[in-house]
Short mmCIF file of C-alpha atoms in Angstrom, two decimals:
data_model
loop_
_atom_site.label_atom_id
_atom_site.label_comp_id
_atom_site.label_asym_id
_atom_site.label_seq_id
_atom_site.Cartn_x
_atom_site.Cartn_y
_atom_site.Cartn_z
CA UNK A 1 -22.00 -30.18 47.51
CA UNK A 2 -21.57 -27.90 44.34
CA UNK A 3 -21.92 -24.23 44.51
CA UNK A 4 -23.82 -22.77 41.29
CA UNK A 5 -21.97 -19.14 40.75
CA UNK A 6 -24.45 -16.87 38.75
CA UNK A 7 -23.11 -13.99 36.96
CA UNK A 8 -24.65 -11.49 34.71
CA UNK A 9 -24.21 -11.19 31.36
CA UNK A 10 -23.37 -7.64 31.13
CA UNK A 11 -20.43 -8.23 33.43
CA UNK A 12 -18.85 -10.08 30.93
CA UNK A 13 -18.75 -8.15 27.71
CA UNK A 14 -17.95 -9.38 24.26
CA UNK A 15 -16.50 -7.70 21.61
CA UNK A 16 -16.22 -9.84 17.79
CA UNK A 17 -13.23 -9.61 16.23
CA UNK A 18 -13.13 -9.33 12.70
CA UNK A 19 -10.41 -10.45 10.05
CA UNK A 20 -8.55 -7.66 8.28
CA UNK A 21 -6.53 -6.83 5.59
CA UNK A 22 -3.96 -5.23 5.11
CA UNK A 23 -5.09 -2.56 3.10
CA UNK A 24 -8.71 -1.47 2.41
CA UNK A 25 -8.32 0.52 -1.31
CA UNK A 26 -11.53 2.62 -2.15
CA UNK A 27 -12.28 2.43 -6.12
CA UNK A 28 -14.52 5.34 -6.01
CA UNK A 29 -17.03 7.35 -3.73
CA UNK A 30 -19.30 8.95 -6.65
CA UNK A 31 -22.02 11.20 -6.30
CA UNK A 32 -25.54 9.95 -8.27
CA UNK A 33 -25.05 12.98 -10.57
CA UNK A 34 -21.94 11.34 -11.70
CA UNK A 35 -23.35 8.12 -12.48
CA UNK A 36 -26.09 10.08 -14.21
CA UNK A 37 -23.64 11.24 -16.93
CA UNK A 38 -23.59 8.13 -18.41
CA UNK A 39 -20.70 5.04 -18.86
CA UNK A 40 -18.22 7.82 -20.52
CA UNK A 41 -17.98 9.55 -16.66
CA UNK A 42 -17.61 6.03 -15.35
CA UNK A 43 -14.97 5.03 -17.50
CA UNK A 44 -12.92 8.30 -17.07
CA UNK A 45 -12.79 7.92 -13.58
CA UNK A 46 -11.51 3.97 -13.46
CA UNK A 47 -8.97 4.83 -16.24
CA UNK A 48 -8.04 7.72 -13.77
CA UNK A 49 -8.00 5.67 -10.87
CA UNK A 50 -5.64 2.24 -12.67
CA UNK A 51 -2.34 3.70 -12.15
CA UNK A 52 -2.76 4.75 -8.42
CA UNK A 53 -4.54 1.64 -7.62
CA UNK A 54 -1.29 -0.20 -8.73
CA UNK A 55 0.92 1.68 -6.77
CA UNK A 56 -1.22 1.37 -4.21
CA UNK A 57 -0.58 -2.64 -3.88
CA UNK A 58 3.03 -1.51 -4.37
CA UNK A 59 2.93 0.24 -1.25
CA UNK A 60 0.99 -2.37 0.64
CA UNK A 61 3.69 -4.75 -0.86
CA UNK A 62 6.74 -2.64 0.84
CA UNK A 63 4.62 -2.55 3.91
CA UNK A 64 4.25 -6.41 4.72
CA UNK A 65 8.12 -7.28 4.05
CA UNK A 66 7.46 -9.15 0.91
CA UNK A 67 5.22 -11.59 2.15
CA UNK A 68 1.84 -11.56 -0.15
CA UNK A 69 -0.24 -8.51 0.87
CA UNK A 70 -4.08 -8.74 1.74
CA UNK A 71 -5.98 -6.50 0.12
CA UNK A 72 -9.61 -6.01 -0.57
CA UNK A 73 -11.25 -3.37 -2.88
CA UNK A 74 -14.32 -1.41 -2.58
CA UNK A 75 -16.88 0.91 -3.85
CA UNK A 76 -19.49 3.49 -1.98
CA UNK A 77 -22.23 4.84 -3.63
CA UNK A 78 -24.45 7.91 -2.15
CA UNK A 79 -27.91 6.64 -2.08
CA UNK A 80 -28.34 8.85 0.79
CA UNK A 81 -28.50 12.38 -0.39
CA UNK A 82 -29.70 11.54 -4.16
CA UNK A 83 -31.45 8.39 -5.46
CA UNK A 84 -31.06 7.68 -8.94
CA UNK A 85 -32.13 4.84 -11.21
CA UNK A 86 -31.92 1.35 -9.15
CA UNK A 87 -29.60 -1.43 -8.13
CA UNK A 88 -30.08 -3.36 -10.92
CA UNK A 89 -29.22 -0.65 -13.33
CA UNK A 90 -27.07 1.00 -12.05
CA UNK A 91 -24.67 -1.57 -10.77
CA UNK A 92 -23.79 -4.10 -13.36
CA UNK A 93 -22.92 -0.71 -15.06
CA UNK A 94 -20.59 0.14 -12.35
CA UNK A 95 -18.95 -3.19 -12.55
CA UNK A 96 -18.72 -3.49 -16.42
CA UNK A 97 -16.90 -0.02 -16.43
CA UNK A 98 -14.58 -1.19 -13.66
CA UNK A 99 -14.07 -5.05 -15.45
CA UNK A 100 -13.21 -2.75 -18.85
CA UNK A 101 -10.34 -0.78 -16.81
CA UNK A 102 -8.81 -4.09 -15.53
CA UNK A 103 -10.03 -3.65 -11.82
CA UNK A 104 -12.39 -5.61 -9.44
CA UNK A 105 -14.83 -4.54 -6.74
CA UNK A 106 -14.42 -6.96 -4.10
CA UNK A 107 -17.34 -4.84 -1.64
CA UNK A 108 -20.20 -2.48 -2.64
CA UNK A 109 -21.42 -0.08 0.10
CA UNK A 110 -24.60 2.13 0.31
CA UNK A 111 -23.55 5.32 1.94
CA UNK A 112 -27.14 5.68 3.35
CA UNK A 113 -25.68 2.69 5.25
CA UNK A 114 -23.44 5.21 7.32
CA UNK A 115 -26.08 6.56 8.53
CA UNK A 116 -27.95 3.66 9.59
CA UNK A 117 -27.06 -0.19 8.74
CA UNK A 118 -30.34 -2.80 8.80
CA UNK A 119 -31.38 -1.49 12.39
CA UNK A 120 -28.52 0.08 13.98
CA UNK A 121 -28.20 3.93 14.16
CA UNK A 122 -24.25 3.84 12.97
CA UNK A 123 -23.99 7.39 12.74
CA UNK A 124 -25.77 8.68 15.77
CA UNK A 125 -23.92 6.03 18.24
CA UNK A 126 -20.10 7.39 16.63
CA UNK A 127 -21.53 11.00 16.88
CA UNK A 128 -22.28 10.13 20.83
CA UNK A 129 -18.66 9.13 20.73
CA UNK A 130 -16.94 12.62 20.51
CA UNK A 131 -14.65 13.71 22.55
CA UNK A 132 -13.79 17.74 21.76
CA UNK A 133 -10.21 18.43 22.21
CA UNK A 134 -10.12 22.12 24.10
CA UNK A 135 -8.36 24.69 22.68
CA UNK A 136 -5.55 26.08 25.10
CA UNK A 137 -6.87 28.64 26.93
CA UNK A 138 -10.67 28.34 26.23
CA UNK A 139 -12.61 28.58 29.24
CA UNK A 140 -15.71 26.27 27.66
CA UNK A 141 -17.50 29.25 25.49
CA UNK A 142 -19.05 27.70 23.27
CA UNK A 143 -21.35 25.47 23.20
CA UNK A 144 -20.64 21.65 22.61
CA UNK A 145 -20.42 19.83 19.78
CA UNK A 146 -23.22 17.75 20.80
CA UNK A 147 -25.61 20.57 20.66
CA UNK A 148 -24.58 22.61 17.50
CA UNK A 149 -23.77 19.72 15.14
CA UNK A 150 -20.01 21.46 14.12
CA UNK A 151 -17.11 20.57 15.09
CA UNK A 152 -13.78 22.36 15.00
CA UNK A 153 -9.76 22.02 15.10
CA UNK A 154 -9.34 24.52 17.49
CA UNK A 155 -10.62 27.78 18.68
CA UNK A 156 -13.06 29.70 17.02
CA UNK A 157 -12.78 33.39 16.03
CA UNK A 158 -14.51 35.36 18.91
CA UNK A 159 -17.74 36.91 18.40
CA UNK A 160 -17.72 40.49 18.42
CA UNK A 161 -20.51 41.65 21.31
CA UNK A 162 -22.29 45.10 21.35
CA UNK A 163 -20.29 47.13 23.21
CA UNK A 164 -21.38 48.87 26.48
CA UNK A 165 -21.64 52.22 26.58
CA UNK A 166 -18.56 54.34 26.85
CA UNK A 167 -16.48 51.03 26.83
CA UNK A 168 -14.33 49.83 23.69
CA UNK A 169 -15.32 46.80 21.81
CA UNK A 170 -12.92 43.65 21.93
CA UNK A 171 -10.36 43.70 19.38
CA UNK A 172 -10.87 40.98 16.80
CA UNK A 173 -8.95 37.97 17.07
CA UNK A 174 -8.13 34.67 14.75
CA UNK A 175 -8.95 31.44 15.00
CA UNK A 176 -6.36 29.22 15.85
CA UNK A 177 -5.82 25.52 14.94
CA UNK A 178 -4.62 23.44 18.36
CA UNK A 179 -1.89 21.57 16.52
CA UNK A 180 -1.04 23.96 14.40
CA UNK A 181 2.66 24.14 12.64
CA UNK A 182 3.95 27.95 12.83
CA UNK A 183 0.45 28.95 10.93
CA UNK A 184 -3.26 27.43 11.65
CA UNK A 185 -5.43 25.71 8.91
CA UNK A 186 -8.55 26.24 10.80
CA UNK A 187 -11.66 24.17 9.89
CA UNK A 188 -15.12 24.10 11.47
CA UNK A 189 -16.95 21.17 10.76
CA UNK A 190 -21.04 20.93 10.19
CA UNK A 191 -21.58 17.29 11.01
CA UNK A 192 -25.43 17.00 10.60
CA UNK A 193 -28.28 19.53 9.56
CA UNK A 194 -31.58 19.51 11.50
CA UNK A 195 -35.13 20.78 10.20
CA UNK A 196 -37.83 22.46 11.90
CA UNK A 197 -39.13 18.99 12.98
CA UNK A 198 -35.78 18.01 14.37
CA UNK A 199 -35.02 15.58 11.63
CA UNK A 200 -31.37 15.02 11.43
CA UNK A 201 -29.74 15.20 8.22
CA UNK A 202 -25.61 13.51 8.31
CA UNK A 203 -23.38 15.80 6.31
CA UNK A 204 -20.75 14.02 4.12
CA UNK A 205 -17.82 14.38 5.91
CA UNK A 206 -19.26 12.49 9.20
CA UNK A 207 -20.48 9.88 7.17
CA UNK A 208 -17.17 9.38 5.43
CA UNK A 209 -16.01 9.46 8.56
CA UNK A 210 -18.38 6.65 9.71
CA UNK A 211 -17.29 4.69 6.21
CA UNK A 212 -13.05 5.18 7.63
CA UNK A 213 -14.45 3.68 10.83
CA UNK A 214 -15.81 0.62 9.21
CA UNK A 215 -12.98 0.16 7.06
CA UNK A 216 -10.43 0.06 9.84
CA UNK A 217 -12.90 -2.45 11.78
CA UNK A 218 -13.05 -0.12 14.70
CA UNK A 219 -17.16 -0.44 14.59
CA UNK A 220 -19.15 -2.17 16.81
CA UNK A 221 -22.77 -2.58 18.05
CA UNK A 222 -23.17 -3.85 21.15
CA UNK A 223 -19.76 -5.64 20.24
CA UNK A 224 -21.00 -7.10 17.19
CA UNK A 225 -19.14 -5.70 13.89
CA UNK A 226 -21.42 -3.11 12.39
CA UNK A 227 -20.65 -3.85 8.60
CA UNK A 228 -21.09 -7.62 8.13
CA UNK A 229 -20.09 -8.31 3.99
CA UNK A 230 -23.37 -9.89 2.85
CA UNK A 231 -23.10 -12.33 -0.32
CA UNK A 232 -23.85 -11.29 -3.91
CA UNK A 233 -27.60 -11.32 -4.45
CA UNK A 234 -28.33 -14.83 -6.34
CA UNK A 235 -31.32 -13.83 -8.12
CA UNK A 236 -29.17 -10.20 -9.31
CA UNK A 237 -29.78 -7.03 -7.59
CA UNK A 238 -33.00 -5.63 -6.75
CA UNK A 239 -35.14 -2.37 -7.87
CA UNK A 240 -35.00 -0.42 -4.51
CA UNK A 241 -32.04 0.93 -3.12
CA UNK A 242 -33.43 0.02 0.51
CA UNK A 243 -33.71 -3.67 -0.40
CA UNK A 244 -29.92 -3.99 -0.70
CA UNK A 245 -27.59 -4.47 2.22
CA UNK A 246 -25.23 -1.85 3.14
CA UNK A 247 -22.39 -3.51 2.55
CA UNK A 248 -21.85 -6.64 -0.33
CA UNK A 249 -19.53 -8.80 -1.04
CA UNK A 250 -19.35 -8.95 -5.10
CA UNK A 251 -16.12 -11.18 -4.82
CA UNK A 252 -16.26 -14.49 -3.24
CA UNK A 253 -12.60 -15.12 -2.83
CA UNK A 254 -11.87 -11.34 -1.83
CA UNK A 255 -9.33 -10.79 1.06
CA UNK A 256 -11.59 -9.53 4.39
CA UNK A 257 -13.30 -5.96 3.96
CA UNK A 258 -11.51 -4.03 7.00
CA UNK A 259 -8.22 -3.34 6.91
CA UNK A 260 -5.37 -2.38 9.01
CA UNK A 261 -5.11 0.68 6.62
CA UNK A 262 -7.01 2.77 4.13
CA UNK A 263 -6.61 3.92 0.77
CA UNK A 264 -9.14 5.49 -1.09
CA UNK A 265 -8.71 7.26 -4.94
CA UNK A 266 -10.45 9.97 -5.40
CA UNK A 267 -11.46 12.91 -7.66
CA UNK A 268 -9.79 16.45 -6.08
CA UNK A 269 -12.85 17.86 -5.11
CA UNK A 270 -13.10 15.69 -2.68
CA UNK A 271 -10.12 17.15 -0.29
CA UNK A 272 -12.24 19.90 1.67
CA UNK A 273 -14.10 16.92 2.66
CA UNK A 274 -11.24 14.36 3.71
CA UNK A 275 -9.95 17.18 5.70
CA UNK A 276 -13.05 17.30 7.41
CA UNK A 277 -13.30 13.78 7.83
CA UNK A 278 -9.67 13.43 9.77
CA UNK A 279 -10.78 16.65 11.97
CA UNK A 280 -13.55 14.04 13.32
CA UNK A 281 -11.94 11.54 13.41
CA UNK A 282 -9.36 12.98 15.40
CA UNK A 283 -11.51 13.44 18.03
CA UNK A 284 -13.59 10.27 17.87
CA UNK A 285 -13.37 7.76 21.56
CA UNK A 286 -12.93 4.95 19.08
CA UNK A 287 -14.05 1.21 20.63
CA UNK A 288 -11.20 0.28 23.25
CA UNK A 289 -11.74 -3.18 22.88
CA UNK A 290 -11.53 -3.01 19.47
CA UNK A 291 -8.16 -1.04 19.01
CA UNK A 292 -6.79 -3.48 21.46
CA UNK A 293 -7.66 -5.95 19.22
CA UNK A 294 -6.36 -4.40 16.29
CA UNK A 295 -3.13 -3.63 18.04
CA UNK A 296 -2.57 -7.65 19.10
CA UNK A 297 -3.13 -9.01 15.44
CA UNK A 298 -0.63 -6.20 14.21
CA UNK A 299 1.55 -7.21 16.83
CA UNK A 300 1.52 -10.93 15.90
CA UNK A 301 2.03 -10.19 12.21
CA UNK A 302 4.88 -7.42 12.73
CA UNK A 303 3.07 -4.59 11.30
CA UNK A 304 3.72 -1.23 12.09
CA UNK A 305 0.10 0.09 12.75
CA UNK A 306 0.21 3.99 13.24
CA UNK A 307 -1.37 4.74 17.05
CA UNK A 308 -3.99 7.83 15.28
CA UNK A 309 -6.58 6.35 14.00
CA UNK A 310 -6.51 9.34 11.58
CA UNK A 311 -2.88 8.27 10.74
CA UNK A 312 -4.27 4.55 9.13
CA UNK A 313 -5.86 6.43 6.39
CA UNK A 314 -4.52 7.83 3.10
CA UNK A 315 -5.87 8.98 -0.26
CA UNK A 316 -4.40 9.77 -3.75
CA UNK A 317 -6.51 12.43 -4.86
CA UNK A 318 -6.65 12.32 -9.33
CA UNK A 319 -6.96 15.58 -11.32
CA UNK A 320 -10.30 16.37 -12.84
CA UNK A 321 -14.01 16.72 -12.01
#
Protein backbone atom coordinates (compact mmCIF):
# COMPACT_ATOMS: atom_id res chain seq x y z
CA UNK A 1 0.00 0.00 0.00
CA UNK A 2 1.58 3.51 -0.78
CA UNK A 3 1.24 6.36 1.53
CA UNK A 4 0.65 9.81 -0.46
CA UNK A 5 2.62 12.54 1.92
CA UNK A 6 1.06 16.05 1.18
CA UNK A 7 2.99 19.02 2.02
CA UNK A 8 2.41 22.63 1.50
CA UNK A 9 4.04 24.69 -0.64
CA UNK A 10 4.95 27.41 1.63
CA UNK A 11 6.84 24.93 3.77
CA UNK A 12 9.20 24.55 1.23
CA UNK A 13 10.49 27.89 0.09
CA UNK A 14 12.48 28.72 -2.98
CA UNK A 15 14.81 31.23 -3.47
CA UNK A 16 16.44 31.67 -7.52
CA UNK A 17 19.80 32.05 -7.68
CA UNK A 18 21.18 34.28 -10.06
CA UNK A 19 24.66 34.28 -11.94
CA UNK A 20 27.07 37.05 -10.99
CA UNK A 21 29.94 38.78 -11.89
CA UNK A 22 32.53 39.71 -10.52
CA UNK A 23 32.24 43.21 -10.65
CA UNK A 24 29.13 45.32 -11.49
CA UNK A 25 30.88 48.92 -12.87
CA UNK A 26 28.21 51.80 -13.07
CA UNK A 27 28.96 54.12 -16.31
CA UNK A 28 26.86 56.87 -15.04
CA UNK A 29 23.73 57.71 -12.83
CA UNK A 30 22.69 61.18 -14.60
CA UNK A 31 20.06 63.38 -13.70
CA UNK A 32 17.48 64.36 -16.91
CA UNK A 33 18.81 67.94 -16.57
CA UNK A 34 22.10 66.58 -17.55
CA UNK A 35 21.03 64.83 -20.51
CA UNK A 36 19.13 68.01 -21.32
CA UNK A 37 22.42 69.91 -21.91
CA UNK A 38 22.97 68.31 -24.92
CA UNK A 39 25.79 65.47 -26.36
CA UNK A 40 28.73 68.02 -25.16
CA UNK A 41 27.58 67.10 -21.19
CA UNK A 42 27.40 63.50 -22.31
CA UNK A 43 30.63 63.33 -23.78
CA UNK A 44 32.42 65.17 -20.86
CA UNK A 45 31.26 62.83 -18.51
CA UNK A 46 32.37 59.37 -20.52
CA UNK A 47 35.76 61.05 -21.31
CA UNK A 48 35.76 61.67 -17.45
CA UNK A 49 34.72 58.39 -16.58
CA UNK A 50 37.53 56.18 -19.37
CA UNK A 51 40.43 56.25 -17.17
CA UNK A 52 38.69 55.03 -13.90
CA UNK A 53 36.70 52.55 -15.74
CA UNK A 54 40.12 50.98 -16.79
CA UNK A 55 41.48 50.81 -13.57
CA UNK A 56 38.55 49.59 -12.49
CA UNK A 57 38.98 46.10 -14.56
CA UNK A 58 42.54 46.43 -13.21
CA UNK A 59 41.33 46.03 -9.86
CA UNK A 60 38.80 43.35 -10.64
CA UNK A 61 41.83 41.72 -12.47
CA UNK A 62 44.08 41.68 -9.06
CA UNK A 63 40.99 40.48 -7.34
CA UNK A 64 40.31 37.08 -9.26
CA UNK A 65 44.14 35.87 -9.21
CA UNK A 66 44.64 36.37 -12.85
CA UNK A 67 42.08 34.27 -14.08
CA UNK A 68 39.77 36.41 -16.69
CA UNK A 69 37.50 38.70 -14.64
CA UNK A 70 33.61 38.92 -15.21
CA UNK A 71 32.45 42.05 -15.53
CA UNK A 72 29.32 43.69 -16.74
CA UNK A 73 28.67 47.47 -17.25
CA UNK A 74 25.73 49.55 -16.67
CA UNK A 75 23.83 52.70 -16.88
CA UNK A 76 20.75 54.26 -14.63
CA UNK A 77 18.81 56.91 -15.76
CA UNK A 78 16.24 58.99 -13.39
CA UNK A 79 12.99 58.76 -15.09
CA UNK A 80 11.57 58.95 -11.73
CA UNK A 81 11.88 62.43 -10.45
CA UNK A 82 12.13 64.22 -14.06
CA UNK A 83 10.94 62.91 -17.46
CA UNK A 84 12.57 64.27 -20.34
CA UNK A 85 12.36 63.60 -24.07
CA UNK A 86 11.76 59.62 -24.67
CA UNK A 87 13.52 56.32 -25.00
CA UNK A 88 14.06 56.52 -28.38
CA UNK A 89 15.78 59.84 -28.22
CA UNK A 90 17.33 59.88 -25.66
CA UNK A 91 19.07 56.57 -25.65
CA UNK A 92 20.81 55.87 -28.88
CA UNK A 93 22.27 59.30 -27.77
CA UNK A 94 23.46 57.86 -24.61
CA UNK A 95 25.03 54.98 -26.37
CA UNK A 96 26.64 56.92 -29.32
CA UNK A 97 28.39 59.21 -26.67
CA UNK A 98 29.52 56.16 -24.73
CA UNK A 99 30.60 54.05 -28.29
CA UNK A 100 32.67 57.61 -29.11
CA UNK A 101 34.62 57.29 -25.59
CA UNK A 102 35.54 53.61 -26.29
CA UNK A 103 33.06 52.10 -23.63
CA UNK A 104 29.97 49.76 -23.76
CA UNK A 105 26.73 49.61 -21.80
CA UNK A 106 26.12 46.11 -21.26
CA UNK A 107 22.53 47.04 -18.95
CA UNK A 108 20.26 50.13 -19.02
CA UNK A 109 18.15 50.72 -15.86
CA UNK A 110 15.14 53.08 -15.21
CA UNK A 111 15.56 54.39 -11.75
CA UNK A 112 11.72 54.71 -11.49
CA UNK A 113 12.35 50.92 -11.55
CA UNK A 114 13.71 51.19 -7.85
CA UNK A 115 10.82 52.17 -6.85
CA UNK A 116 8.67 49.73 -8.40
CA UNK A 117 9.75 46.99 -11.17
CA UNK A 118 6.65 45.68 -13.66
CA UNK A 119 4.39 44.89 -10.51
CA UNK A 120 6.49 44.53 -7.57
CA UNK A 121 6.77 47.36 -4.96
CA UNK A 122 10.88 47.05 -4.78
CA UNK A 123 11.24 49.91 -2.68
CA UNK A 124 8.50 49.59 -0.16
CA UNK A 125 9.29 45.66 0.52
CA UNK A 126 13.46 46.75 1.25
CA UNK A 127 12.07 49.77 3.28
CA UNK A 128 9.92 46.99 5.43
CA UNK A 129 13.32 45.42 5.74
CA UNK A 130 15.04 47.87 8.23
CA UNK A 131 16.45 47.02 11.03
CA UNK A 132 17.58 50.43 13.20
CA UNK A 133 20.76 49.87 14.96
CA UNK A 134 20.20 51.65 18.66
CA UNK A 135 22.38 54.08 19.70
CA UNK A 136 24.13 53.11 23.13
CA UNK A 137 22.27 54.38 25.69
CA UNK A 138 18.98 55.44 23.93
CA UNK A 139 16.08 54.35 25.74
CA UNK A 140 13.75 54.17 22.29
CA UNK A 141 12.90 58.17 22.05
CA UNK A 142 12.25 58.60 19.03
CA UNK A 143 10.10 57.43 16.96
CA UNK A 144 10.93 54.61 14.34
CA UNK A 145 12.15 54.77 11.20
CA UNK A 146 9.15 53.21 9.88
CA UNK A 147 7.01 56.05 10.86
CA UNK A 148 9.14 59.23 10.10
CA UNK A 149 10.72 58.14 6.80
CA UNK A 150 14.62 59.20 8.18
CA UNK A 151 16.95 57.26 9.15
CA UNK A 152 20.11 57.94 11.12
CA UNK A 153 23.81 56.67 12.11
CA UNK A 154 23.36 57.15 15.53
CA UNK A 155 21.78 59.33 18.07
CA UNK A 156 20.13 62.36 17.36
CA UNK A 157 20.79 65.75 19.01
CA UNK A 158 18.15 66.04 21.86
CA UNK A 159 15.35 68.31 21.55
CA UNK A 160 15.41 71.10 23.80
CA UNK A 161 11.77 71.00 25.86
CA UNK A 162 10.13 74.10 27.53
CA UNK A 163 11.35 74.14 30.71
CA UNK A 164 9.16 73.88 33.89
CA UNK A 165 8.92 76.52 35.97
CA UNK A 166 11.72 77.30 38.34
CA UNK A 167 13.62 74.23 36.85
CA UNK A 168 16.75 74.59 34.41
CA UNK A 169 16.48 73.53 30.87
CA UNK A 170 18.63 70.43 29.66
CA UNK A 171 21.94 71.34 28.54
CA UNK A 172 22.38 70.80 24.82
CA UNK A 173 24.03 67.84 23.68
CA UNK A 174 25.60 66.40 20.16
CA UNK A 175 24.71 63.92 18.11
CA UNK A 176 26.78 61.08 18.07
CA UNK A 177 27.57 58.58 15.26
CA UNK A 178 27.43 54.70 16.81
CA UNK A 179 30.61 53.65 15.06
CA UNK A 180 32.21 56.54 15.23
CA UNK A 181 36.29 56.83 15.08
CA UNK A 182 37.47 59.40 17.95
CA UNK A 183 34.92 62.10 16.20
CA UNK A 184 31.19 61.37 14.75
CA UNK A 185 30.13 62.10 11.07
CA UNK A 186 26.55 62.16 11.92
CA UNK A 187 23.96 61.80 9.10
CA UNK A 188 20.16 61.65 9.24
CA UNK A 189 18.68 60.19 6.39
CA UNK A 190 15.08 61.30 4.69
CA UNK A 191 14.23 58.09 2.88
CA UNK A 192 10.79 59.00 1.33
CA UNK A 193 8.55 62.26 1.34
CA UNK A 194 4.77 61.90 1.83
CA UNK A 195 1.96 64.47 0.68
CA UNK A 196 -1.16 65.44 2.21
CA UNK A 197 -2.80 62.42 0.49
CA UNK A 198 -0.21 60.05 1.83
CA UNK A 199 1.47 59.56 -1.48
CA UNK A 200 4.94 58.38 -0.95
CA UNK A 201 7.63 59.97 -2.73
CA UNK A 202 11.42 57.62 -2.57
CA UNK A 203 14.25 60.05 -1.99
CA UNK A 204 17.48 59.30 -3.96
CA UNK A 205 19.56 57.86 -1.62
CA UNK A 206 17.00 54.83 -0.78
CA UNK A 207 16.57 54.24 -4.23
CA UNK A 208 20.29 54.07 -4.90
CA UNK A 209 20.22 52.06 -2.23
CA UNK A 210 17.57 49.75 -3.80
CA UNK A 211 19.83 49.97 -7.27
CA UNK A 212 23.26 48.55 -4.74
CA UNK A 213 20.78 45.85 -3.72
CA UNK A 214 20.07 44.71 -7.19
CA UNK A 215 23.48 44.92 -8.26
CA UNK A 216 24.84 42.65 -5.57
CA UNK A 217 21.81 40.15 -6.40
CA UNK A 218 20.63 40.33 -2.86
CA UNK A 219 16.84 41.10 -4.28
CA UNK A 220 14.16 38.94 -4.28
CA UNK A 221 10.33 38.75 -4.64
CA UNK A 222 8.82 36.07 -3.27
CA UNK A 223 12.30 34.39 -4.10
CA UNK A 224 12.24 35.29 -7.58
CA UNK A 225 15.19 37.85 -8.61
CA UNK A 226 13.65 41.27 -8.74
CA UNK A 227 15.73 42.70 -11.76
CA UNK A 228 15.45 40.12 -14.57
CA UNK A 229 17.88 41.72 -17.75
CA UNK A 230 15.22 41.91 -20.48
CA UNK A 231 16.60 41.76 -24.24
CA UNK A 232 17.22 44.82 -26.43
CA UNK A 233 13.93 45.98 -27.89
CA UNK A 234 13.90 44.49 -31.66
CA UNK A 235 11.77 47.00 -33.18
CA UNK A 236 14.25 50.03 -31.20
CA UNK A 237 13.09 51.66 -28.13
CA UNK A 238 9.80 53.03 -27.55
CA UNK A 239 8.26 56.74 -26.94
CA UNK A 240 7.18 56.29 -23.23
CA UNK A 241 9.45 55.86 -20.55
CA UNK A 242 6.82 53.39 -18.84
CA UNK A 243 6.85 51.08 -21.88
CA UNK A 244 10.48 50.11 -21.24
CA UNK A 245 11.58 47.51 -18.75
CA UNK A 246 13.48 48.48 -15.79
CA UNK A 247 16.32 46.86 -16.47
CA UNK A 248 17.83 45.93 -20.37
CA UNK A 249 20.23 44.10 -21.58
CA UNK A 250 21.87 46.27 -24.60
CA UNK A 251 24.76 43.61 -24.88
CA UNK A 252 24.01 40.14 -25.82
CA UNK A 253 27.26 38.55 -24.89
CA UNK A 254 27.62 40.77 -21.61
CA UNK A 255 28.94 38.94 -18.45
CA UNK A 256 25.63 38.54 -15.85
CA UNK A 257 24.24 41.99 -14.42
CA UNK A 258 24.82 41.33 -10.50
CA UNK A 259 27.93 41.15 -9.22
CA UNK A 260 29.83 40.02 -6.29
CA UNK A 261 30.98 43.74 -6.07
CA UNK A 262 30.14 47.25 -7.12
CA UNK A 263 31.75 49.99 -8.76
CA UNK A 264 30.09 52.89 -9.85
CA UNK A 265 31.92 56.39 -11.45
CA UNK A 266 30.49 59.18 -10.59
CA UNK A 267 30.40 63.02 -10.69
CA UNK A 268 31.43 64.50 -6.87
CA UNK A 269 28.24 65.76 -6.14
CA UNK A 270 27.10 62.72 -5.78
CA UNK A 271 29.02 61.79 -2.29
CA UNK A 272 26.36 63.32 0.26
CA UNK A 273 24.24 60.85 -1.38
CA UNK A 274 26.49 57.57 -1.41
CA UNK A 275 27.00 58.33 2.16
CA UNK A 276 23.50 58.17 2.62
CA UNK A 277 23.07 55.23 0.68
CA UNK A 278 25.74 52.99 2.89
CA UNK A 279 23.94 54.50 6.19
CA UNK A 280 20.83 52.33 4.79
CA UNK A 281 22.27 49.94 3.75
CA UNK A 282 23.97 49.32 6.82
CA UNK A 283 21.01 48.67 8.44
CA UNK A 284 19.10 46.77 5.76
CA UNK A 285 17.93 42.63 6.98
CA UNK A 286 19.21 41.75 3.54
CA UNK A 287 17.56 38.19 2.03
CA UNK A 288 19.25 35.28 4.17
CA UNK A 289 18.84 32.92 1.60
CA UNK A 290 20.27 34.96 -0.74
CA UNK A 291 23.60 35.98 1.09
CA UNK A 292 23.95 32.33 1.75
CA UNK A 293 23.94 31.89 -1.66
CA UNK A 294 26.23 34.49 -2.49
CA UNK A 295 28.61 33.32 0.17
CA UNK A 296 28.70 29.43 -1.39
CA UNK A 297 29.49 30.60 -5.07
CA UNK A 298 32.31 32.93 -3.53
CA UNK A 299 33.37 30.12 -1.64
CA UNK A 300 33.64 27.74 -4.64
CA UNK A 301 35.47 30.33 -6.73
CA UNK A 302 37.96 31.53 -3.84
CA UNK A 303 36.82 35.00 -3.63
CA UNK A 304 37.19 37.02 -0.79
CA UNK A 305 33.59 38.52 -0.49
CA UNK A 306 33.56 41.27 2.32
CA UNK A 307 30.71 40.04 5.13
CA UNK A 308 28.95 44.09 5.03
CA UNK A 309 26.99 44.28 2.45
CA UNK A 310 27.97 48.00 2.55
CA UNK A 311 31.64 46.79 2.29
CA UNK A 312 30.89 45.12 -1.59
CA UNK A 313 30.43 48.55 -2.87
CA UNK A 314 32.89 51.23 -4.04
CA UNK A 315 32.87 54.38 -6.16
CA UNK A 316 35.52 56.65 -7.81
CA UNK A 317 34.00 59.88 -7.57
CA UNK A 318 35.49 62.39 -10.94
CA UNK A 319 35.96 66.16 -10.47
CA UNK A 320 33.42 68.44 -12.02
CA UNK A 321 29.66 69.11 -12.22
Amino acid sequence: MTEAVFRETAADPRTQAVPLSHLSLELGHLYMEDFEAGPARLREHFAQVRPWVEAARAAAAARTGGRRPRISTCFLIDDYFTRFSTPAELVPLLLDEADRAGLEVDYLARESGCAVAGKVPVAEAVAGRIVESPPPGSYGNRPPAAQTGWLANGERSPVARTPQAMKTAAAWQPPRETAARRHSVFLDVEMWSEDADGHRTWSCPFLAAVWQLGRLGLLRHEGDPVFTPHPHPADGFPDDWDELPALVRLNPRADPFAAYRTCSVLPGRFLPVEHAVRVVLDQIEVDRAALRQVAERSAREHLDVPDSVADRVSYVFYAGP
